[in-house]
CSV table of C-alpha atoms in Angstrom, one decimal:
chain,number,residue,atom,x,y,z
K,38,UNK,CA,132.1,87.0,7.9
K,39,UNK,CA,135.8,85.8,7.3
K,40,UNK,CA,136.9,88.8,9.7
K,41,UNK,CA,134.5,87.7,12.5
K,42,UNK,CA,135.2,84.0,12.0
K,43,UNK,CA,139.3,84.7,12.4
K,44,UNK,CA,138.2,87.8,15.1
K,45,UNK,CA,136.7,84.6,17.3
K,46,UNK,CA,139.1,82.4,16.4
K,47,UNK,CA,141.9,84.7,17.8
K,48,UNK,CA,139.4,85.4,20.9
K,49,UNK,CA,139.0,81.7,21.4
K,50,UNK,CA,142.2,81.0,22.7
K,51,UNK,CA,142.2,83.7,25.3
K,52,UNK,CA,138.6,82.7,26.7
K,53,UNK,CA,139.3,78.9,26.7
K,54,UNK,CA,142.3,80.3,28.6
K,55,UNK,CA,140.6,82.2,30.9
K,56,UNK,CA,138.0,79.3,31.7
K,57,UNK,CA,140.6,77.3,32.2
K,58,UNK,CA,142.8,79.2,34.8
K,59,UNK,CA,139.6,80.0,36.8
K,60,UNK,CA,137.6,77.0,37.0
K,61,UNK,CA,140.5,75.1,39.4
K,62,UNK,CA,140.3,78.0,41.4
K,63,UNK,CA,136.1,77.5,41.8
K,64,UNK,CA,136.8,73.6,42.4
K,65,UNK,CA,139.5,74.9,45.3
K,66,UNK,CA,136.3,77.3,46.6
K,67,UNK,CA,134.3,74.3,46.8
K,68,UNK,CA,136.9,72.0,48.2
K,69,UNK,CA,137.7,73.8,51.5
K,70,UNK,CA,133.8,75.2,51.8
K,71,UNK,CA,133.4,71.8,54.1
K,72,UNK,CA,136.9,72.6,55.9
K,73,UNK,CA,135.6,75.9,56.8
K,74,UNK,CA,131.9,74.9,57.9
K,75,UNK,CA,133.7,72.4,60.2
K,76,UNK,CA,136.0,75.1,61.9
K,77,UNK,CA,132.9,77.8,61.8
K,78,UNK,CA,130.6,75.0,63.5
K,79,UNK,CA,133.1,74.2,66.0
K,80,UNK,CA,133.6,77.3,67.4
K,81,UNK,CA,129.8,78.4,67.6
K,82,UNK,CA,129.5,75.0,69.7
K,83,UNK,CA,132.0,75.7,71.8
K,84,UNK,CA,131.3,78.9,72.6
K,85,UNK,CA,127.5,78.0,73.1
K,86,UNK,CA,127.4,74.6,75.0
K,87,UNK,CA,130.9,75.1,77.5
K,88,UNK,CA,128.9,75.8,80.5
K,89,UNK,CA,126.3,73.4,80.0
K,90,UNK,CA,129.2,70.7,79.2
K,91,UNK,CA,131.3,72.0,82.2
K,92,UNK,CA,128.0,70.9,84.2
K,93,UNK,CA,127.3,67.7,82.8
K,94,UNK,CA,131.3,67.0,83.4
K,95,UNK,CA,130.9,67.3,87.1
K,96,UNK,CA,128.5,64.6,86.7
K,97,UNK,CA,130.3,62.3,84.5
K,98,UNK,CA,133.3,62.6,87.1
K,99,UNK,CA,131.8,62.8,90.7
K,100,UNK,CA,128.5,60.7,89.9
K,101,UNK,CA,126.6,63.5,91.4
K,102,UNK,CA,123.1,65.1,90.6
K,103,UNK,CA,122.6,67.9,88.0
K,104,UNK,CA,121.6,70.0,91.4
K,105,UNK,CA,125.0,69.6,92.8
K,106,UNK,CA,126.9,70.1,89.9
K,107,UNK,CA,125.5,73.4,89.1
K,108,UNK,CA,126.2,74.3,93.1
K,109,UNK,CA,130.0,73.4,92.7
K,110,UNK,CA,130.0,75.8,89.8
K,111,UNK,CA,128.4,78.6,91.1
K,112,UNK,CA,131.1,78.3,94.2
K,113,UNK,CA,133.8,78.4,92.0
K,114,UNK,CA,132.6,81.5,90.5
K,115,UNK,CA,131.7,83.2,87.3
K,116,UNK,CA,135.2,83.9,86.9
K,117,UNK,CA,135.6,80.0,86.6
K,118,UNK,CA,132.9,79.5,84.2
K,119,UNK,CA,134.9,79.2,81.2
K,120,UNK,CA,137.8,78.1,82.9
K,121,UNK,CA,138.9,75.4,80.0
K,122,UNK,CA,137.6,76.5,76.9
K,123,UNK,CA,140.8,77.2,75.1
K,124,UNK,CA,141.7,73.4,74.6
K,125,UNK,CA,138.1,72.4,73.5
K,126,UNK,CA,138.2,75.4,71.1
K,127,UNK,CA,141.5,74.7,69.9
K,128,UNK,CA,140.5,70.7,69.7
K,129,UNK,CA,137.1,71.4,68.3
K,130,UNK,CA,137.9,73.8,65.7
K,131,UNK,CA,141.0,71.7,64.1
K,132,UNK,CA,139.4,68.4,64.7
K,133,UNK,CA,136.0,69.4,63.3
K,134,UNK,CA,137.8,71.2,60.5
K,135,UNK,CA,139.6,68.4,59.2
K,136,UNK,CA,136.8,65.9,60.1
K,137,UNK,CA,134.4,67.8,57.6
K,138,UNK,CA,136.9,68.3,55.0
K,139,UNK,CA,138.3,64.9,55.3
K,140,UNK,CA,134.5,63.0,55.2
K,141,UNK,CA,133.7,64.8,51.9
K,142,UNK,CA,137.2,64.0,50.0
K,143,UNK,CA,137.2,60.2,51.7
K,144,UNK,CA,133.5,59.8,50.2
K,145,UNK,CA,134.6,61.1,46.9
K,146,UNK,CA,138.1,58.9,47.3
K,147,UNK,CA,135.9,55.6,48.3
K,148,UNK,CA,133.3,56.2,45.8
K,149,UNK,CA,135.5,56.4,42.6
K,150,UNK,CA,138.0,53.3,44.0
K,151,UNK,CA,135.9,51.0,46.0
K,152,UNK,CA,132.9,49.3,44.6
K,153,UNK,CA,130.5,48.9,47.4
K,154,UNK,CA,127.4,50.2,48.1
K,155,UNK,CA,127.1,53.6,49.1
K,156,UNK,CA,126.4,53.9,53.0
K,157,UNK,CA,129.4,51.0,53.2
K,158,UNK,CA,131.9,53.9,51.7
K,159,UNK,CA,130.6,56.8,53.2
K,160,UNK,CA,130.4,54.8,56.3
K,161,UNK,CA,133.9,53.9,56.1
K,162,UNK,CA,135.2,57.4,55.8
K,163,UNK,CA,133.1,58.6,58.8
K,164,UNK,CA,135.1,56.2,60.5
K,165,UNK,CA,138.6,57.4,59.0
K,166,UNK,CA,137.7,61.2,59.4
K,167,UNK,CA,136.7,60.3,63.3
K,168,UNK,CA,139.2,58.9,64.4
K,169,UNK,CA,141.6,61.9,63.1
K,170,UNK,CA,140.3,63.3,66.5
K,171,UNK,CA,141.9,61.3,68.7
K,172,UNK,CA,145.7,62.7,67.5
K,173,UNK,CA,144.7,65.8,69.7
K,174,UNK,CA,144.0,63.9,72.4
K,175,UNK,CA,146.1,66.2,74.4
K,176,UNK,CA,143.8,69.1,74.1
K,177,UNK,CA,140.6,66.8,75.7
K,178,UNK,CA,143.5,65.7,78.0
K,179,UNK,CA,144.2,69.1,79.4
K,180,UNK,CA,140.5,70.4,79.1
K,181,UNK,CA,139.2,67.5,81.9
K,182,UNK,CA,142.4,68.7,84.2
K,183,UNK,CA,141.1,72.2,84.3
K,184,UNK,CA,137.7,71.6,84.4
K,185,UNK,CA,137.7,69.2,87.4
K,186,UNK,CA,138.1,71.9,90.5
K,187,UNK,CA,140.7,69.5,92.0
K,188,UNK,CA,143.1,71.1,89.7
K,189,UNK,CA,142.2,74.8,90.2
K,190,UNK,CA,144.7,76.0,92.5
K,191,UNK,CA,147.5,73.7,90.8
K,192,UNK,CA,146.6,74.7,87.3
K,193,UNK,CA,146.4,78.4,86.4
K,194,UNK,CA,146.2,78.1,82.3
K,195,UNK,CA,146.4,75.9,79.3
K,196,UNK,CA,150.3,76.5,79.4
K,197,UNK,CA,150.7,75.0,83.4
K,198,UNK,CA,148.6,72.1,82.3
K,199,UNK,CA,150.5,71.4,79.4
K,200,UNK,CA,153.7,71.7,81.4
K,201,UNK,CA,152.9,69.6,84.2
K,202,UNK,CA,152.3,66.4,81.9
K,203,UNK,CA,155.3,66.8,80.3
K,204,UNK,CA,157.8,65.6,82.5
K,205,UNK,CA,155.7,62.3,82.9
K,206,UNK,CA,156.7,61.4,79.4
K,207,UNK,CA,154.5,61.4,76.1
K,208,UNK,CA,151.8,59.1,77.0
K,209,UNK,CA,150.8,61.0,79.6
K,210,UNK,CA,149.0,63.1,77.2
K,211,UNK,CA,147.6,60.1,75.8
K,212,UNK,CA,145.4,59.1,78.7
K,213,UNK,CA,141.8,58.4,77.1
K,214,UNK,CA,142.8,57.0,74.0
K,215,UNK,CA,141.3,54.0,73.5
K,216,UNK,CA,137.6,55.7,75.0
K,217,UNK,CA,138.1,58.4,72.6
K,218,UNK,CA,138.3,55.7,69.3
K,219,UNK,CA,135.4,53.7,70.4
K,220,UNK,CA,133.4,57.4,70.5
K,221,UNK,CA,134.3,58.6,67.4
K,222,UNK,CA,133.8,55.3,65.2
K,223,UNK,CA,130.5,56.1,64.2
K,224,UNK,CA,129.0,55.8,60.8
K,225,UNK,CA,126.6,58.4,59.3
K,226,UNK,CA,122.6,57.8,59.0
K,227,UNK,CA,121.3,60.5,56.8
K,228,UNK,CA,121.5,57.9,54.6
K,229,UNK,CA,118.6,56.4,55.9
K,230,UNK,CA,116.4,60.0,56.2
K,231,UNK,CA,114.3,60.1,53.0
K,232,UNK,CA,115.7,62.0,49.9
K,233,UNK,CA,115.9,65.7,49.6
K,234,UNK,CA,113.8,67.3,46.8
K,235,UNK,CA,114.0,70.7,47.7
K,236,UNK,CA,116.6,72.8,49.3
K,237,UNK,CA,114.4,73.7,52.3
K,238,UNK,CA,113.9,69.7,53.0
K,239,UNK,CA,117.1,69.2,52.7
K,240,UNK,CA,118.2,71.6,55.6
K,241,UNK,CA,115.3,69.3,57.8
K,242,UNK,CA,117.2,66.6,56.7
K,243,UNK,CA,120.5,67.8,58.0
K,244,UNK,CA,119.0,69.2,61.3
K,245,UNK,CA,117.2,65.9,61.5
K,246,UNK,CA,120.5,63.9,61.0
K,247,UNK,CA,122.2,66.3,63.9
K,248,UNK,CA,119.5,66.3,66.0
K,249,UNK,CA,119.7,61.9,65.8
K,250,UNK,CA,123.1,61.2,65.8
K,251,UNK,CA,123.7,64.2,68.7
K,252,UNK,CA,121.1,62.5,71.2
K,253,UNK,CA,122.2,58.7,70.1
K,254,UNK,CA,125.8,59.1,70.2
K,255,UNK,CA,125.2,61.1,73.4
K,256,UNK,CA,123.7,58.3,75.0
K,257,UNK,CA,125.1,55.1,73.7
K,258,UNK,CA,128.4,56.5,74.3
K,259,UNK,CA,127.8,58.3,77.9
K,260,UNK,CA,129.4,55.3,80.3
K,261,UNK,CA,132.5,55.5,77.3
K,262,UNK,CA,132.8,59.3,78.4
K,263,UNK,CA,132.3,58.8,81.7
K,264,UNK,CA,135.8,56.2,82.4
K,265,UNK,CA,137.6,58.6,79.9
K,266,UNK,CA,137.1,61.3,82.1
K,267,UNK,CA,137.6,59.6,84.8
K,268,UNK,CA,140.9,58.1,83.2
K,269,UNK,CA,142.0,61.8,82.2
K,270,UNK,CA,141.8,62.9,85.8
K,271,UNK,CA,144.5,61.3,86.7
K,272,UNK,CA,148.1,62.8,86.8
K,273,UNK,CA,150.9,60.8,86.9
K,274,UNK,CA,151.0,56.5,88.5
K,275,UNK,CA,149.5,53.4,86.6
K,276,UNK,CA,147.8,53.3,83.4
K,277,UNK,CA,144.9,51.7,83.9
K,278,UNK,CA,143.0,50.1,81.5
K,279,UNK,CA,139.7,50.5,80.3
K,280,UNK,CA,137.8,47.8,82.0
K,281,UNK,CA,139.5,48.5,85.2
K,282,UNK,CA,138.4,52.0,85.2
K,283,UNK,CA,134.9,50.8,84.4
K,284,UNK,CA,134.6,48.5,87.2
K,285,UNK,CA,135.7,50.8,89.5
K,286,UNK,CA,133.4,53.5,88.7
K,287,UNK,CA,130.4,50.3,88.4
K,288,UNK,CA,131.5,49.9,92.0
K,289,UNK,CA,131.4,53.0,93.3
K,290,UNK,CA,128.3,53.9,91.8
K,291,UNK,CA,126.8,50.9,93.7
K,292,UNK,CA,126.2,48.7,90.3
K,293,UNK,CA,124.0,50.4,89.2
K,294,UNK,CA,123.1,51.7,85.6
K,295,UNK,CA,121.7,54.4,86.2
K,296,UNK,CA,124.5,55.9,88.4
K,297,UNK,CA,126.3,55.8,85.2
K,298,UNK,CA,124.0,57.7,83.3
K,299,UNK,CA,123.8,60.5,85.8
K,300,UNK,CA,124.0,63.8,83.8
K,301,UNK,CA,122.6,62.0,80.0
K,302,UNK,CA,119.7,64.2,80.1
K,303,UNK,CA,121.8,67.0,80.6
K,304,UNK,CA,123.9,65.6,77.4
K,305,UNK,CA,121.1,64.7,75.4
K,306,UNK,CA,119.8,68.7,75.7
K,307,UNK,CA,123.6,69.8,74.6
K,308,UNK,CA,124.2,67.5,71.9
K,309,UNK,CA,121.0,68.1,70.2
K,310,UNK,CA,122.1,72.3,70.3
K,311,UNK,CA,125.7,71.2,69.1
């Protein structure tokens, strides 16, 4: 028995190592599992909803019907189809990367420093974690210049487009801005979905909370989109601000509300799939 008892004792040491050395490595696994999801999420989107989004921008930008739209594309060709995916895939898959990643460890962050309820904290770093989107501006920037067939024969790639804005300076690239913040300050509402019991309910839950926040965001934000494509269209001159751009769009559009909305069933369909 003394053999055994100084046989584990000598053992001990080594295991409690072992444990040790490993389980950082398991809390690493777990830690980047939501910076992964994001990128992996991003680029199924992407790859999925691009010609249905390349639609519903013809919409947003020429106030024209879901009819016409698809016309335009199918002049332009097949060939043009995915003309402009590379910045939204490049966008998407860092933004919604670092926006997954960075919503789990703010939660965590809030919850152990700040004592509030806790939809106020998880709220709070939904808003953090969305607005890390708007530093690649640039990439939605150059996406709306080569979608809009105005720019076809001026733009070839991602690299012309890119190099064009450049010698207007660095703001140029910053067109959309403030649109952009006011879309992605959005707090969570799974909070508000009842509890999960069960693993299977809990993958409703998170389809259901998609599903809402896709077709709400969609549409409460669709006039927002609408001026910041508009805004983004536009190489070089004054930068106009965001009221402006609305009132000239509400103009054009013949004040009406629903020539604003032109295309949001088209949205609501995508955003619900994304």
């Amino acid at each position: 028995n003394m053999m055994d008892s100084e046989a584990h004792e000598k053992r001990s040491p080594i295991l409690t190592s072992s444990k040790q050395d490993i389980s950082p490595h398991i809390t690493n696994v777990g830690e980047m599992k939501h910076y992964l999801c994001g990128c992996c999420a991003a680029f199924c989107n992407i790859a999925i909803t691009f010609p249905i989004q390349k639609v519903l921008f013809r919409q947003q930008l020429h106030g024209i019907k879901t009819r016409d739209a698809v016309l335009q594309l199918r002049k332009d060709g097949f060939r043009n189809l995915y003309r402009g995916m590379l910045p939204p895939l490049m966008q998407k898959t860092t933004t919604l990367t670092l926006m997954f990643g960075l919503y789990e460890d703010l939660s965590c962050l809030l919850d152990k420093h700040v004592s509030a309820p806790e939809f106020a904290t998880r709220g709070m770093a939904a808003v953090l974690a969305g607005t890390t989107e708007a530093i690649f501006t640039p990439l939605e920037r150059v996406q709306t210049l080569l979608q809009d067939h105005k720019h076809h024969d001026r733009f070839a790639n991602t690299y012309q487009a890119f190099k064009a804005l450049k010698c207007h300076g660095i703001g140029e690239y910053y067109r959309g801005l403030v649109p952009i913040l006011f879309r992605n300050g959005l707090s969570p509402i799974k909070e508000h979905l009842p509890t999960a019991t069960t693993r299977s309910v809990h993958l409703v839950n998170d389809f259901i909370c998609g599903g809402l926040l896709g077709a709400m965001t969609g549409f409460l934000f669709y006039p927002i989109n609408v001026v910041k494509i508009r805004i983004q269209s536009q190489i070089g001159g004054e930068f106009q601000s965001f009221p402006k751009v609305f009132q000239t769009i509400w103009l054009e559009r013949d004040r009406k509300l629903i020539n604003l909305f032109r295309g949001a069933h088209l949205n609501y369909h995508r955003s619900v799939i994304s």
